[in-house]
Short mmCIF file of C-alpha atoms in Angstrom, two decimals:
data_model
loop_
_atom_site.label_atom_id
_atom_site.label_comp_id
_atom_site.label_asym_id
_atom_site.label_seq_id
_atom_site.Cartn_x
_atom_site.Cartn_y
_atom_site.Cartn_z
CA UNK A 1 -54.59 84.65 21.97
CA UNK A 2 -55.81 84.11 18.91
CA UNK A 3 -52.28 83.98 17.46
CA UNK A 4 -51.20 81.22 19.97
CA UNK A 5 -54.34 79.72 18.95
CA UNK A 6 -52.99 79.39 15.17
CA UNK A 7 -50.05 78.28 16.04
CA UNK A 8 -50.96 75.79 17.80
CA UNK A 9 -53.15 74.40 15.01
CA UNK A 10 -50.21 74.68 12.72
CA UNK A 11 -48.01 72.88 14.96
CA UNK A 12 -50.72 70.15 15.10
CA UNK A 13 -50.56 70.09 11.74
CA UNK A 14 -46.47 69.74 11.55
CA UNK A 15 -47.48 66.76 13.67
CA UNK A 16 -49.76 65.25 11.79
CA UNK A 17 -47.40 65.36 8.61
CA UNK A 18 -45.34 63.38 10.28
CA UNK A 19 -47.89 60.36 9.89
CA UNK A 20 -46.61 59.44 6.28
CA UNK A 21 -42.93 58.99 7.60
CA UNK A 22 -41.48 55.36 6.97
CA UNK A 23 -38.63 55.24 9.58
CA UNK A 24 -38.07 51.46 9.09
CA UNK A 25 -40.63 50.90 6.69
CA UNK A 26 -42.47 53.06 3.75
CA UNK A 27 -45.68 51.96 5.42
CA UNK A 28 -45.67 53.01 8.82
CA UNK A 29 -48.20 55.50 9.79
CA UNK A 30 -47.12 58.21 12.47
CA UNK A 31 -50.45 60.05 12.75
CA UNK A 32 -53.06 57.88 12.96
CA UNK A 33 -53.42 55.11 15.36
CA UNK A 34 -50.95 52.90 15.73
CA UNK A 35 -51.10 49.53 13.83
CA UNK A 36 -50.33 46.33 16.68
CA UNK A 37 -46.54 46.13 17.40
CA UNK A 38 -46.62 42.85 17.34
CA UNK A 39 -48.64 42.05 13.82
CA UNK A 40 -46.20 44.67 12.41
CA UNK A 41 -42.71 42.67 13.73
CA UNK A 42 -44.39 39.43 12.67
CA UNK A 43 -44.89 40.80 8.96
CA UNK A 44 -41.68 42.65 9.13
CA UNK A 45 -39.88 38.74 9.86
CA UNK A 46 -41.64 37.10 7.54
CA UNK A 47 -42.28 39.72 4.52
CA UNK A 48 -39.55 38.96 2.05
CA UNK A 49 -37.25 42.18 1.69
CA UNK A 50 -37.39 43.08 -2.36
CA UNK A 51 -34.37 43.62 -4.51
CA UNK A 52 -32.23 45.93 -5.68
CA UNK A 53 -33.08 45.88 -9.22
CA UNK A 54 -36.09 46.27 -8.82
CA UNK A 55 -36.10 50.01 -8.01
CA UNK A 56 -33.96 50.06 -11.28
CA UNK A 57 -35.95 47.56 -12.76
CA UNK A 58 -35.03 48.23 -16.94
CA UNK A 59 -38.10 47.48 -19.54
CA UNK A 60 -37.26 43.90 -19.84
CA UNK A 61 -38.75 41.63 -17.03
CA UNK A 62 -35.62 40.40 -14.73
CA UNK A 63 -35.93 36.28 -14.86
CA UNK A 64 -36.10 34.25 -11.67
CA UNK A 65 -32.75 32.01 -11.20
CA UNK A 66 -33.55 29.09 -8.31
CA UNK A 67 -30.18 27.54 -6.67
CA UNK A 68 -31.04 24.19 -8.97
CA UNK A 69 -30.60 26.17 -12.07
CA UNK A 70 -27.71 28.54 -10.96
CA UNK A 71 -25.87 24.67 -10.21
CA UNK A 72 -26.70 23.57 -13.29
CA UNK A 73 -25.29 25.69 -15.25
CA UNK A 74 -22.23 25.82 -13.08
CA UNK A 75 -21.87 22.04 -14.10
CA UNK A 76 -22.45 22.72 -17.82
CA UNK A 77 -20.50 25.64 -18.47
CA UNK A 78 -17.43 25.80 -15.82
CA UNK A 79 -14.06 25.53 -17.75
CA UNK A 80 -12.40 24.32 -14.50
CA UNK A 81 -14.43 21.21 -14.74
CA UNK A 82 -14.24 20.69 -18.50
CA UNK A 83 -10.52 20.73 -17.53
CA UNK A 84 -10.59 18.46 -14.77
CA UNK A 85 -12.65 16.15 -17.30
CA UNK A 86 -10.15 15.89 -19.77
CA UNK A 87 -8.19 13.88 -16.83
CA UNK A 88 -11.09 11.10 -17.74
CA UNK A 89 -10.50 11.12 -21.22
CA UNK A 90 -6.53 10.45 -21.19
CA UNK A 91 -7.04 8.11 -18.25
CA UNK A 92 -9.39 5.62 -20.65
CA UNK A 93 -6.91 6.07 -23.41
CA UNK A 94 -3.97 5.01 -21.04
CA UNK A 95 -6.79 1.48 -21.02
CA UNK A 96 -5.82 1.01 -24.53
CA UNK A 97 -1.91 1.73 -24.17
CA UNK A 98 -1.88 -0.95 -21.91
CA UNK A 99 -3.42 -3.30 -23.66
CA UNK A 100 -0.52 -3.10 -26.96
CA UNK A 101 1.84 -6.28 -27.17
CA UNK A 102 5.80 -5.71 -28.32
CA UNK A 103 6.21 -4.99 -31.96
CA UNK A 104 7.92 -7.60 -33.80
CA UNK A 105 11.51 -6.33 -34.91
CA UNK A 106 12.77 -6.90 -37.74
CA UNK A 107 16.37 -6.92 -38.60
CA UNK A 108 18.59 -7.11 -42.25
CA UNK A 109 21.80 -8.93 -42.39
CA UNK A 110 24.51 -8.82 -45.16
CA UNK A 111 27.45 -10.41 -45.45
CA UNK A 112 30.34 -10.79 -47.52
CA UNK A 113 34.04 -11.46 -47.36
CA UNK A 114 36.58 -9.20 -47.67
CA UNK A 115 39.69 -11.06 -48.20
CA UNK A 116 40.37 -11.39 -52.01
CA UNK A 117 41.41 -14.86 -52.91
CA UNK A 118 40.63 -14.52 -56.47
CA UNK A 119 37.79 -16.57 -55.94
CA UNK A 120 34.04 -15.12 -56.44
CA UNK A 121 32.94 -13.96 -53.02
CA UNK A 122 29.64 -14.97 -52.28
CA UNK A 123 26.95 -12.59 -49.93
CA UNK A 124 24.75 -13.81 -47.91
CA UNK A 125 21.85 -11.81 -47.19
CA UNK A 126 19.34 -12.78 -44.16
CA UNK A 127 16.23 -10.98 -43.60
CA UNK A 128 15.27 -11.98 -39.54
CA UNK A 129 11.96 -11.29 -37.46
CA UNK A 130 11.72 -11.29 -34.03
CA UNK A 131 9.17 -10.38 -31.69
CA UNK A 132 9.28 -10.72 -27.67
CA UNK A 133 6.31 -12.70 -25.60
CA UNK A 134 5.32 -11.17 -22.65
CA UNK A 135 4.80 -14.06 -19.66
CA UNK A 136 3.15 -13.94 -16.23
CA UNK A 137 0.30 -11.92 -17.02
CA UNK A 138 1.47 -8.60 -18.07
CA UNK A 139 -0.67 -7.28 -20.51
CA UNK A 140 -4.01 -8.21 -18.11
CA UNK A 141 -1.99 -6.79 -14.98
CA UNK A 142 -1.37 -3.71 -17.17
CA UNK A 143 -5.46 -3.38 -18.19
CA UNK A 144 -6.33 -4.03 -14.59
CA UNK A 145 -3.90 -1.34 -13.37
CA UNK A 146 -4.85 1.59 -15.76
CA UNK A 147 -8.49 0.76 -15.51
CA UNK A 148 -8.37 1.15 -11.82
CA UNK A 149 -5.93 4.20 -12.22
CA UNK A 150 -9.25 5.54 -14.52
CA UNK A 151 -11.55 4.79 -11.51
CA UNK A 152 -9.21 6.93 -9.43
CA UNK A 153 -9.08 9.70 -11.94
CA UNK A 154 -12.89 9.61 -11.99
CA UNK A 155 -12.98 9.83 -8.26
CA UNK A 156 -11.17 13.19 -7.94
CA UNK A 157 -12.91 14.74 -10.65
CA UNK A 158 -16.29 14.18 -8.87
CA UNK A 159 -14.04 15.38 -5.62
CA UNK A 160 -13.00 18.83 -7.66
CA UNK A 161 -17.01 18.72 -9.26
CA UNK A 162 -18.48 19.09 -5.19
CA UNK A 163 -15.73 21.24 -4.69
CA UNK A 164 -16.81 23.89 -7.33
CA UNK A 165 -20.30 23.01 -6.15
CA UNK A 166 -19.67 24.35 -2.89
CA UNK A 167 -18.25 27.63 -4.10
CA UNK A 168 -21.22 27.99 -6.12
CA UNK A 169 -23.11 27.87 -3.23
CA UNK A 170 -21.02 30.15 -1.22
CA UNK A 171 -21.36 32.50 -4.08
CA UNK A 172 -24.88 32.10 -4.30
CA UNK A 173 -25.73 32.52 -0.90
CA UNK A 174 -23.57 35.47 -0.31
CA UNK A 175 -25.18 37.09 -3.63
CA UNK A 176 -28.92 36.98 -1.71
CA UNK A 177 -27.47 38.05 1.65
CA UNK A 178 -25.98 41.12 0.01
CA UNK A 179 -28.89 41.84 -2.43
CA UNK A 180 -31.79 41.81 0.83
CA UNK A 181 -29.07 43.68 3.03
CA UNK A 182 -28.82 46.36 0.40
CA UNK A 183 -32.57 46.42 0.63
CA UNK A 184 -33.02 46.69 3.88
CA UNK A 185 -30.30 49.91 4.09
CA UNK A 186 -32.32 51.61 1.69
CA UNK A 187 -35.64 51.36 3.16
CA UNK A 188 -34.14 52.69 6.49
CA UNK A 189 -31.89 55.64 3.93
CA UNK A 190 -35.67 56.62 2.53
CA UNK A 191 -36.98 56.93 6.09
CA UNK A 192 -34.52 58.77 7.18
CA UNK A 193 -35.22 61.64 4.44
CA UNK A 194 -38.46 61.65 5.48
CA UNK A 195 -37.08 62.53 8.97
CA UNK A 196 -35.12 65.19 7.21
CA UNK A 197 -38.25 66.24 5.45
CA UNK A 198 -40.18 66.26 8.31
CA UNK A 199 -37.89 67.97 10.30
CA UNK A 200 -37.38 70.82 8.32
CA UNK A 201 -41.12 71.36 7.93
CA UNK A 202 -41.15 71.38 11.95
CA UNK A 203 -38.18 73.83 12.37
CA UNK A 204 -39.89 76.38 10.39
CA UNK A 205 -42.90 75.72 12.40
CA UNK A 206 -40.71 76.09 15.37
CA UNK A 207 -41.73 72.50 16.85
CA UNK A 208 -37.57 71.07 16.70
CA UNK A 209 -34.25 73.31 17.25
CA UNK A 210 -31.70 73.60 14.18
CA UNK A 211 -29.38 70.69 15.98
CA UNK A 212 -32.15 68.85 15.96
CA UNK A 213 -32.65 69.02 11.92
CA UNK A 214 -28.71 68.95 11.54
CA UNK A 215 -28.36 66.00 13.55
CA UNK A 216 -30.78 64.09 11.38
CA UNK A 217 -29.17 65.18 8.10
CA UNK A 218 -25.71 64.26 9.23
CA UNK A 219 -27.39 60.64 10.47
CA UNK A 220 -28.84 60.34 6.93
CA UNK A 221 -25.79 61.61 4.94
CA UNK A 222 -23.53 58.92 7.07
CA UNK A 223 -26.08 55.91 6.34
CA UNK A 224 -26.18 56.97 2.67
CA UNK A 225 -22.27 56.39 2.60
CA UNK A 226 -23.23 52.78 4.56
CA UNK A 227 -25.97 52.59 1.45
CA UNK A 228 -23.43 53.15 -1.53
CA UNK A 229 -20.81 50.36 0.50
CA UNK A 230 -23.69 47.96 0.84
CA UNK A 231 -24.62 48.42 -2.99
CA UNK A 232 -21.07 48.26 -4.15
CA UNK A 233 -20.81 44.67 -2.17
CA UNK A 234 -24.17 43.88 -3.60
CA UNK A 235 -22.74 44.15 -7.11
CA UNK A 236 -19.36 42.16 -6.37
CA UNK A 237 -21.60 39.22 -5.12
CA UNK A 238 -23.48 39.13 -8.41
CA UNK A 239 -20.56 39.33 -10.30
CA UNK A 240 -18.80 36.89 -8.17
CA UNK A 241 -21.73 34.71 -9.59
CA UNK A 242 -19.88 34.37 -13.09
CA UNK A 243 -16.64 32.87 -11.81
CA UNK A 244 -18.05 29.05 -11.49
CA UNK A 245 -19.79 30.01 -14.84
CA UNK A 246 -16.62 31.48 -16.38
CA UNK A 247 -19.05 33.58 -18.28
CA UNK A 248 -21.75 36.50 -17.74
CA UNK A 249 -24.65 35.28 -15.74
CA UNK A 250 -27.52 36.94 -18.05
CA UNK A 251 -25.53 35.17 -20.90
CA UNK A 252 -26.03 31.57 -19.79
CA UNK A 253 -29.54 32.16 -17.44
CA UNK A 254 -31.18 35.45 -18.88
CA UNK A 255 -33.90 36.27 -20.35
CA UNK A 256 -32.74 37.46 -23.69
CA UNK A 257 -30.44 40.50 -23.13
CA UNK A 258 -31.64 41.14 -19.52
CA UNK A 259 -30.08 40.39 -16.44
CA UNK A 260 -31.78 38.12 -13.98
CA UNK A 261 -33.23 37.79 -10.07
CA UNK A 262 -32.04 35.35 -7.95
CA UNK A 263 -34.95 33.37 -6.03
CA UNK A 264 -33.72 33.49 -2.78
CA UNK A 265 -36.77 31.26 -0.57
CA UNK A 266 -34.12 27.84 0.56
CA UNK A 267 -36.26 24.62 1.03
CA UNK A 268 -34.74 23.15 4.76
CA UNK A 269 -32.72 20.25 4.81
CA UNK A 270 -35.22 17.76 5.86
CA UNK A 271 -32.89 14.43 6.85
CA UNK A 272 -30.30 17.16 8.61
CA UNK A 273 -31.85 15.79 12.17
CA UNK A 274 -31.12 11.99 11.26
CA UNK A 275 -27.53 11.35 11.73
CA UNK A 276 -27.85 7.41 11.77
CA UNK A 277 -29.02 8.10 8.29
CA UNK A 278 -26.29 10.41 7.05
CA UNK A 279 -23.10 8.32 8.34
CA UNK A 280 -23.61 5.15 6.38
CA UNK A 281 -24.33 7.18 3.77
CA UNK A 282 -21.26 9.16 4.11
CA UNK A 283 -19.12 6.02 4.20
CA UNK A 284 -20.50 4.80 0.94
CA UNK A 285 -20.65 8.11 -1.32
CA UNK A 286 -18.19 10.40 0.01
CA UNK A 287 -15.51 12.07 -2.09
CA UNK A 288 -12.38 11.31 0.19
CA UNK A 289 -14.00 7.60 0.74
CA UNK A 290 -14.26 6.81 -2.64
CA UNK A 291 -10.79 8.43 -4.27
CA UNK A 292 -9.45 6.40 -1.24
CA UNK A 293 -11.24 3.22 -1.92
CA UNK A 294 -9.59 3.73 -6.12
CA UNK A 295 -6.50 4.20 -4.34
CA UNK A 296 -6.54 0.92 -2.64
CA UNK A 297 -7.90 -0.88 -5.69
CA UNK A 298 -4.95 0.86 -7.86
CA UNK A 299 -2.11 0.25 -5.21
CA UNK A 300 -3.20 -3.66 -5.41
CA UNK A 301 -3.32 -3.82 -9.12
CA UNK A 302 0.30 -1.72 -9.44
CA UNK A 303 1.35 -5.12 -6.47
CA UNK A 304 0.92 -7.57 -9.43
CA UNK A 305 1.46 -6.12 -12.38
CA UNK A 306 4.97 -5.91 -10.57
CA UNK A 307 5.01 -9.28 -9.18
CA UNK A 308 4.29 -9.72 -13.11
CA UNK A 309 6.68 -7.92 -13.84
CA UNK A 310 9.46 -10.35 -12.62
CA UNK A 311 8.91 -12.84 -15.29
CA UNK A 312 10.98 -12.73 -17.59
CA UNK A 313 9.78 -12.40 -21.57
CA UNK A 314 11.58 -14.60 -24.13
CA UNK A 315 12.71 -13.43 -27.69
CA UNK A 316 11.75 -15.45 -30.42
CA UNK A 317 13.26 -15.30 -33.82
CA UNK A 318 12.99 -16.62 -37.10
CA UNK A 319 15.13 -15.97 -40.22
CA UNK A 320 15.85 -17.02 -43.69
CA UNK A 321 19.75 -17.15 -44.94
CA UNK A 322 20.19 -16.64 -48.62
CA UNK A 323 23.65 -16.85 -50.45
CA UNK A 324 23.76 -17.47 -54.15
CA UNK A 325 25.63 -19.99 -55.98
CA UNK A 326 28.24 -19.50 -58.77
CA UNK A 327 29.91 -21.78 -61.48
CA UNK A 328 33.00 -22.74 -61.65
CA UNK A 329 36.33 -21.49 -63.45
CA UNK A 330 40.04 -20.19 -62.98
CA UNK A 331 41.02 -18.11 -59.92
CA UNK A 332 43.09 -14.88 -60.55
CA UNK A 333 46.55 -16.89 -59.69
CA UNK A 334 45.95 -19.54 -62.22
CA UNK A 335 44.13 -22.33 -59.82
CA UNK A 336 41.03 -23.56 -60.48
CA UNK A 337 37.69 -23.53 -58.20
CA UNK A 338 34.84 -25.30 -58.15
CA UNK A 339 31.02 -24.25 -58.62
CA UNK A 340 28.85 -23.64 -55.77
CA UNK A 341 25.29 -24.46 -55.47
CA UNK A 342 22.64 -21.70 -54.22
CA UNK A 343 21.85 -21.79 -50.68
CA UNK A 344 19.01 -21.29 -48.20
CA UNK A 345 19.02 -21.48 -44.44
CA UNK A 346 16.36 -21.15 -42.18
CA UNK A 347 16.67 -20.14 -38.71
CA UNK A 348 14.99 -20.53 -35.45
CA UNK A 349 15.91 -18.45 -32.61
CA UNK A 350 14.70 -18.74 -28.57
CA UNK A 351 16.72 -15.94 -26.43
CA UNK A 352 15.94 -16.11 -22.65
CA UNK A 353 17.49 -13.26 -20.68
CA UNK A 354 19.28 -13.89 -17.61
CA UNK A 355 16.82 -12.72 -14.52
CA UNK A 356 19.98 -11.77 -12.14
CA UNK A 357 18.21 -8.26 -11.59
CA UNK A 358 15.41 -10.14 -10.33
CA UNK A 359 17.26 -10.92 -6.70
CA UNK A 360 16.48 -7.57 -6.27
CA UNK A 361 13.20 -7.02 -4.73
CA UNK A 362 12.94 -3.47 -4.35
CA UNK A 363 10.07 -3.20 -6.95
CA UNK A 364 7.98 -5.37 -4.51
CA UNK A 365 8.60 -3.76 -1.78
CA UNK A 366 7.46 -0.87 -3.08
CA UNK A 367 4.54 -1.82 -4.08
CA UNK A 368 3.52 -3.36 -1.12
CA UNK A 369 4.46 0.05 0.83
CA UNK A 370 2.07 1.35 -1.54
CA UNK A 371 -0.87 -0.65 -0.45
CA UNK A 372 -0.11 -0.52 3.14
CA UNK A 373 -0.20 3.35 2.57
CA UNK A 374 -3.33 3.43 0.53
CA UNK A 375 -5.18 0.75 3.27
CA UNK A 376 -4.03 3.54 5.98
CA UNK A 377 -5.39 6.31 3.95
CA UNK A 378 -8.53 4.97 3.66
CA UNK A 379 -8.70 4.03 7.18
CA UNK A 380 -7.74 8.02 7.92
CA UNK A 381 -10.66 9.22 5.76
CA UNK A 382 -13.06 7.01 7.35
CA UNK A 383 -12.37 8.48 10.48
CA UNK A 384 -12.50 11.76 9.27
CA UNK A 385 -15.75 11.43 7.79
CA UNK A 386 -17.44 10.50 10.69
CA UNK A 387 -15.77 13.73 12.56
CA UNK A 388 -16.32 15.86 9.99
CA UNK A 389 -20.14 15.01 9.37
CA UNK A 390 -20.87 15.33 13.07
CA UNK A 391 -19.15 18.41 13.07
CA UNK A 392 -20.87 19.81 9.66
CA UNK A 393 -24.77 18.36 11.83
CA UNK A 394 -23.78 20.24 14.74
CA UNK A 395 -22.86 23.35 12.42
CA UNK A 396 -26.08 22.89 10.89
CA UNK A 397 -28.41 22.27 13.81
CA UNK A 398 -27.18 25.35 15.26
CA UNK A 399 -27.81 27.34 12.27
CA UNK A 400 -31.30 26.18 12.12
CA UNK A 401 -31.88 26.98 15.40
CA UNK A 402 -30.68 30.41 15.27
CA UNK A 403 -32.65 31.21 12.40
CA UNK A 404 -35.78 30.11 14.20
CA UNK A 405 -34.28 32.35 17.30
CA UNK A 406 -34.79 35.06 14.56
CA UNK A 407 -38.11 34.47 13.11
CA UNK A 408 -40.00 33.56 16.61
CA UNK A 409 -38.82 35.99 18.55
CA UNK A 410 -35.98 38.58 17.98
CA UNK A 411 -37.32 40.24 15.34
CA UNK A 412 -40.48 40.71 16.44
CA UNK A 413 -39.43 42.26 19.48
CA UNK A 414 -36.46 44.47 17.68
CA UNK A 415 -39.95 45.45 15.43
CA UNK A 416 -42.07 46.36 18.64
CA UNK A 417 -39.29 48.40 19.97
CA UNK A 418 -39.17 50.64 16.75
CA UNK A 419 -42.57 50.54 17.10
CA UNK A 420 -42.94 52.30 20.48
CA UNK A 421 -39.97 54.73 20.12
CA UNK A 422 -41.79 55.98 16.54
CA UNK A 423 -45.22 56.42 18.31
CA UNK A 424 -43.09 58.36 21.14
CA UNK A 425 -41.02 60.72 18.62
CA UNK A 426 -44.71 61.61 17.09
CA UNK A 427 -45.61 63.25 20.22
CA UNK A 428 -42.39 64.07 21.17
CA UNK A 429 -41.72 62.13 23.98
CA UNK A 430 -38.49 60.56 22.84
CA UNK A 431 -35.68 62.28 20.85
CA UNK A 432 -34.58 61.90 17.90
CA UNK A 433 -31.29 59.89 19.35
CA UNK A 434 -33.78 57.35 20.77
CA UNK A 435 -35.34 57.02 17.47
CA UNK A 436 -32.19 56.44 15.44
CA UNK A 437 -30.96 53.71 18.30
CA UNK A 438 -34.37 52.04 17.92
CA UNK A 439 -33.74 52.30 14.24
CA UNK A 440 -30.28 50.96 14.46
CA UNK A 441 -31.03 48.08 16.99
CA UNK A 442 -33.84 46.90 14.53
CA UNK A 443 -31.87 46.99 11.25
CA UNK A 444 -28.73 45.33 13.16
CA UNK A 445 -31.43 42.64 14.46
CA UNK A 446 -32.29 42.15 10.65
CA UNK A 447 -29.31 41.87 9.16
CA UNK A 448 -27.97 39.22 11.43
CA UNK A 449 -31.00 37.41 10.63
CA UNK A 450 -29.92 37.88 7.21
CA UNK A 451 -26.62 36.44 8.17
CA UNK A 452 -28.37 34.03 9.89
CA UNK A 453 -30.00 32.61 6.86
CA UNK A 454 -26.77 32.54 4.77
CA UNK A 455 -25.05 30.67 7.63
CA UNK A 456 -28.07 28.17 7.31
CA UNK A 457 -27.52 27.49 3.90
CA UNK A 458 -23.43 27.12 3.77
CA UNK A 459 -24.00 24.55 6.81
CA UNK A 460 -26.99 22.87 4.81
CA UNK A 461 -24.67 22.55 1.40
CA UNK A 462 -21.63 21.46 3.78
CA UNK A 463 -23.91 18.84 5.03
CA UNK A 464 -25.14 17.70 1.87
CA UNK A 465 -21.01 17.49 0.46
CA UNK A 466 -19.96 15.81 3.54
CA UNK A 467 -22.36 12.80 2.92
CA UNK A 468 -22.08 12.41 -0.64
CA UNK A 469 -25.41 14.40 -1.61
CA UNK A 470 -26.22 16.87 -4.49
CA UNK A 471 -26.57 20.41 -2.91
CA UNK A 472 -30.10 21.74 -3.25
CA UNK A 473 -31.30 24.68 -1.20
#
């Protein structure tokens, strides 16, 4: 008896070791009365889940990065964009091309006869400058046209500018959704070694079987393959940070030499609910609107400069003849020839060309096709904003909605089913299958909240594009 007796209190005592295990979370006490389920799933929704880095947190502190910043620095330093923007620059210099008149030309004529007569032969030399004027407007129609071409070029580098934008914010997004599901796999990797602890501490007490303790190693050397995949992916997403920046994140928003922590905490969309607000909004400032609003204006200027273009430019000319004189004397068959006086002519030149080409009117016509096209266009992007805002509010409503789903509800109840099934495995009333289903439900119910929250912000930055806004989570 009194050997029962001892080990009974020593499998008490396996039992009551059991009441530091963390199967979900480091702070969940087995052996000593259980905390309220739900005030544990409502902290477990709203606690924030804590990086990565910091359980290899290095001597320097890790500096906090907000969206704002991360986009800023996308805009300063992307080479994409500083490419795009070089599009500007030649675009205003093609303003001053079109401004430039003709040159003046200037021609050199000599002349002198060739039959020999015996007679002095007498060459003429006369220097003669010419220089074309352009009629019906040209030069202006040429100004009007590249400026509005430069309105156009501006236009789609804005367009390629929220484009980059909203990979920055896919890569953003995806960088915290990675980083807190890493988190999350590791908590549940370090309570399940304290399983495996705890189990091996009861089989020697005799309190579980051996499949019992190999079962929960093999469940804790499979998630700790899950854990090395989710840290791997974790990694990509951070360096997947550096591509808008095209260079090393801790180089343009470190600290020094250390790398940095992304602030993850998104500020909702507040005027995502008002979508008599957004529309007018999104016809006056949206990408697609505007480049095909520049279109327009550029297809009408290209119409008259060539309706311009069909006047025709007269050449004018003016030259000075000089031939010198000579005196007179005996030719070289005897005969005599009089003296010539020096001469100077001036001359004055008008040459019209002949506008035959000018029946044709294909130039017209195809700059009237243009405009047509361009008036369509813009009609076809108008429609498609409206569509495609509605569609990006709908997106986004029901992304809000599900991440409320999330935090009112599901995860506390996900959090008071772990609950119970840990307070049941402590005095062995459920197995340790039950446990690791509870375990799995709860961390699956997490991470799509997790997914949840990235969905939230894509639709919220898809939103903000589609109107014509900044992104800002």
């Amino acid at each position: 008896m009194r050997f029962v007796f001892s080990q009974l209190r020593l499998t008490q005592a396996m039992r009551l070791a059991l009441g530091g295990l963390g199967l979900a979370c480091a702070t969940a006490a087995l052996a000593g009365p259980a905390a309220p389920a739900g005030t544990a799933a409502t902290a477990a929704a709203k606690a924030p889940v804590s990086t990565t880095a910091s359980a290899l947190a290095s001597a320097q502190p890790l500096k906090s990065v907000h969206f704002s910043d991360y986009l800023q620095a996308v805009e300063a330093h992307s080479l994409e964009l500083k490419a795009q923007q070089t599009t500007i620059t030649a675009a205003e210099a093609e303003i001053g091309i079109a401004g430039l008149r003709p040159d003046p030309e200037l021609s050199m004529e000599w002349e002198r006869e060739r039959v020999r007569t015996g007679e002095p032969r007498p060459t003429t030399f006369t220097p003669t400058l010419s220089w074309e004027v352009e009629t019906g407007g040209k030069r202006n129609a040429r100004i009007r046209a590249a400026k509005s071409q430069a309105r156009v070029t501006q236009a789609e580098v804005d367009g390629f500018r929220n484009t980059l934008f909203n990979d920055a914010a896919t890569a953003f997004t995806e960088a915290c959704r990675t980083r807190d599901v890493l988190a999350r796999k590791e908590q549940t990797l370090k309570a399940l070694s304290e399983v495996v602890r705890a189990n091996e501490v009861r089989r020697k007490a005799g309190d579980v079987g051996g499949v019992e303790l190999l079962q929960s190693r093999v469940e804790r050397d499979q998630f700790a393959a899950d854990v090395t995949s989710a840290r791997a992916e974790a990694q990509a997403a951070m360096l997947a940070l550096s591509v808008p920046l095209s260079r090393r994140m801790a180089e343009v928003l470190g600290a020094g030499q250390g790398d940095v922590a992304l602030s993850c905490e998104f500020t909702p969309f507040a005027q995502g609910n008002d979508l008599q607000a957004l529309l007018p909004e999104a016809m006056r400032a949206r990408d697609d609107i505007r480049i095909a609003e520049a279109t327009l204006a550029n297809a009408r200027d290209k119409a008259d400069l060539a309706q311009a273009e069909r006047w025709v430019n007269p050449t004018v000319s003016v030259g000075v003849g000089r031939t010198p004189g000579h005196a007179g004397g005996v030719g070289s068959d005897g005969e005599p020839y009089d003296a010539a006086m020096r001469s100077r002519m001036l001359k004055v030149g008008v040459s019209v060309p002949l506008p035959f080409s000018r029946l044709n009117k294909g130039t017209l016509v195809q700059a009237e096709a243009e405009v047509t096209q361009a008036i369509l266009e813009l009609d076809q992007a108008r429609h498609k904003t409206e569509a495609e805002v509605r569609a990006a509010q709908f997106r986004f409503l029901a992304a809000h909605e599900n991440v409320q789903r999330y935090r009112n509800g599901m995860l506390a109840d996900a959090q008071k089913v772990l609950e119970g099934i840990r307070l049941s495995y402590r005095h062995g009333a459920a197995s340790l299958l039950e446990l690791l289903a509870a375990q799995h439900s709860a961390d699956e119910a997490y991470q799509d909240y997790l997914q949840a929250q990235a969905d939230l912000a894509t639709a919220t930055v898809e939103l903000q594009l589609s109107v014509g806004l900044r992104p800002a989570l």
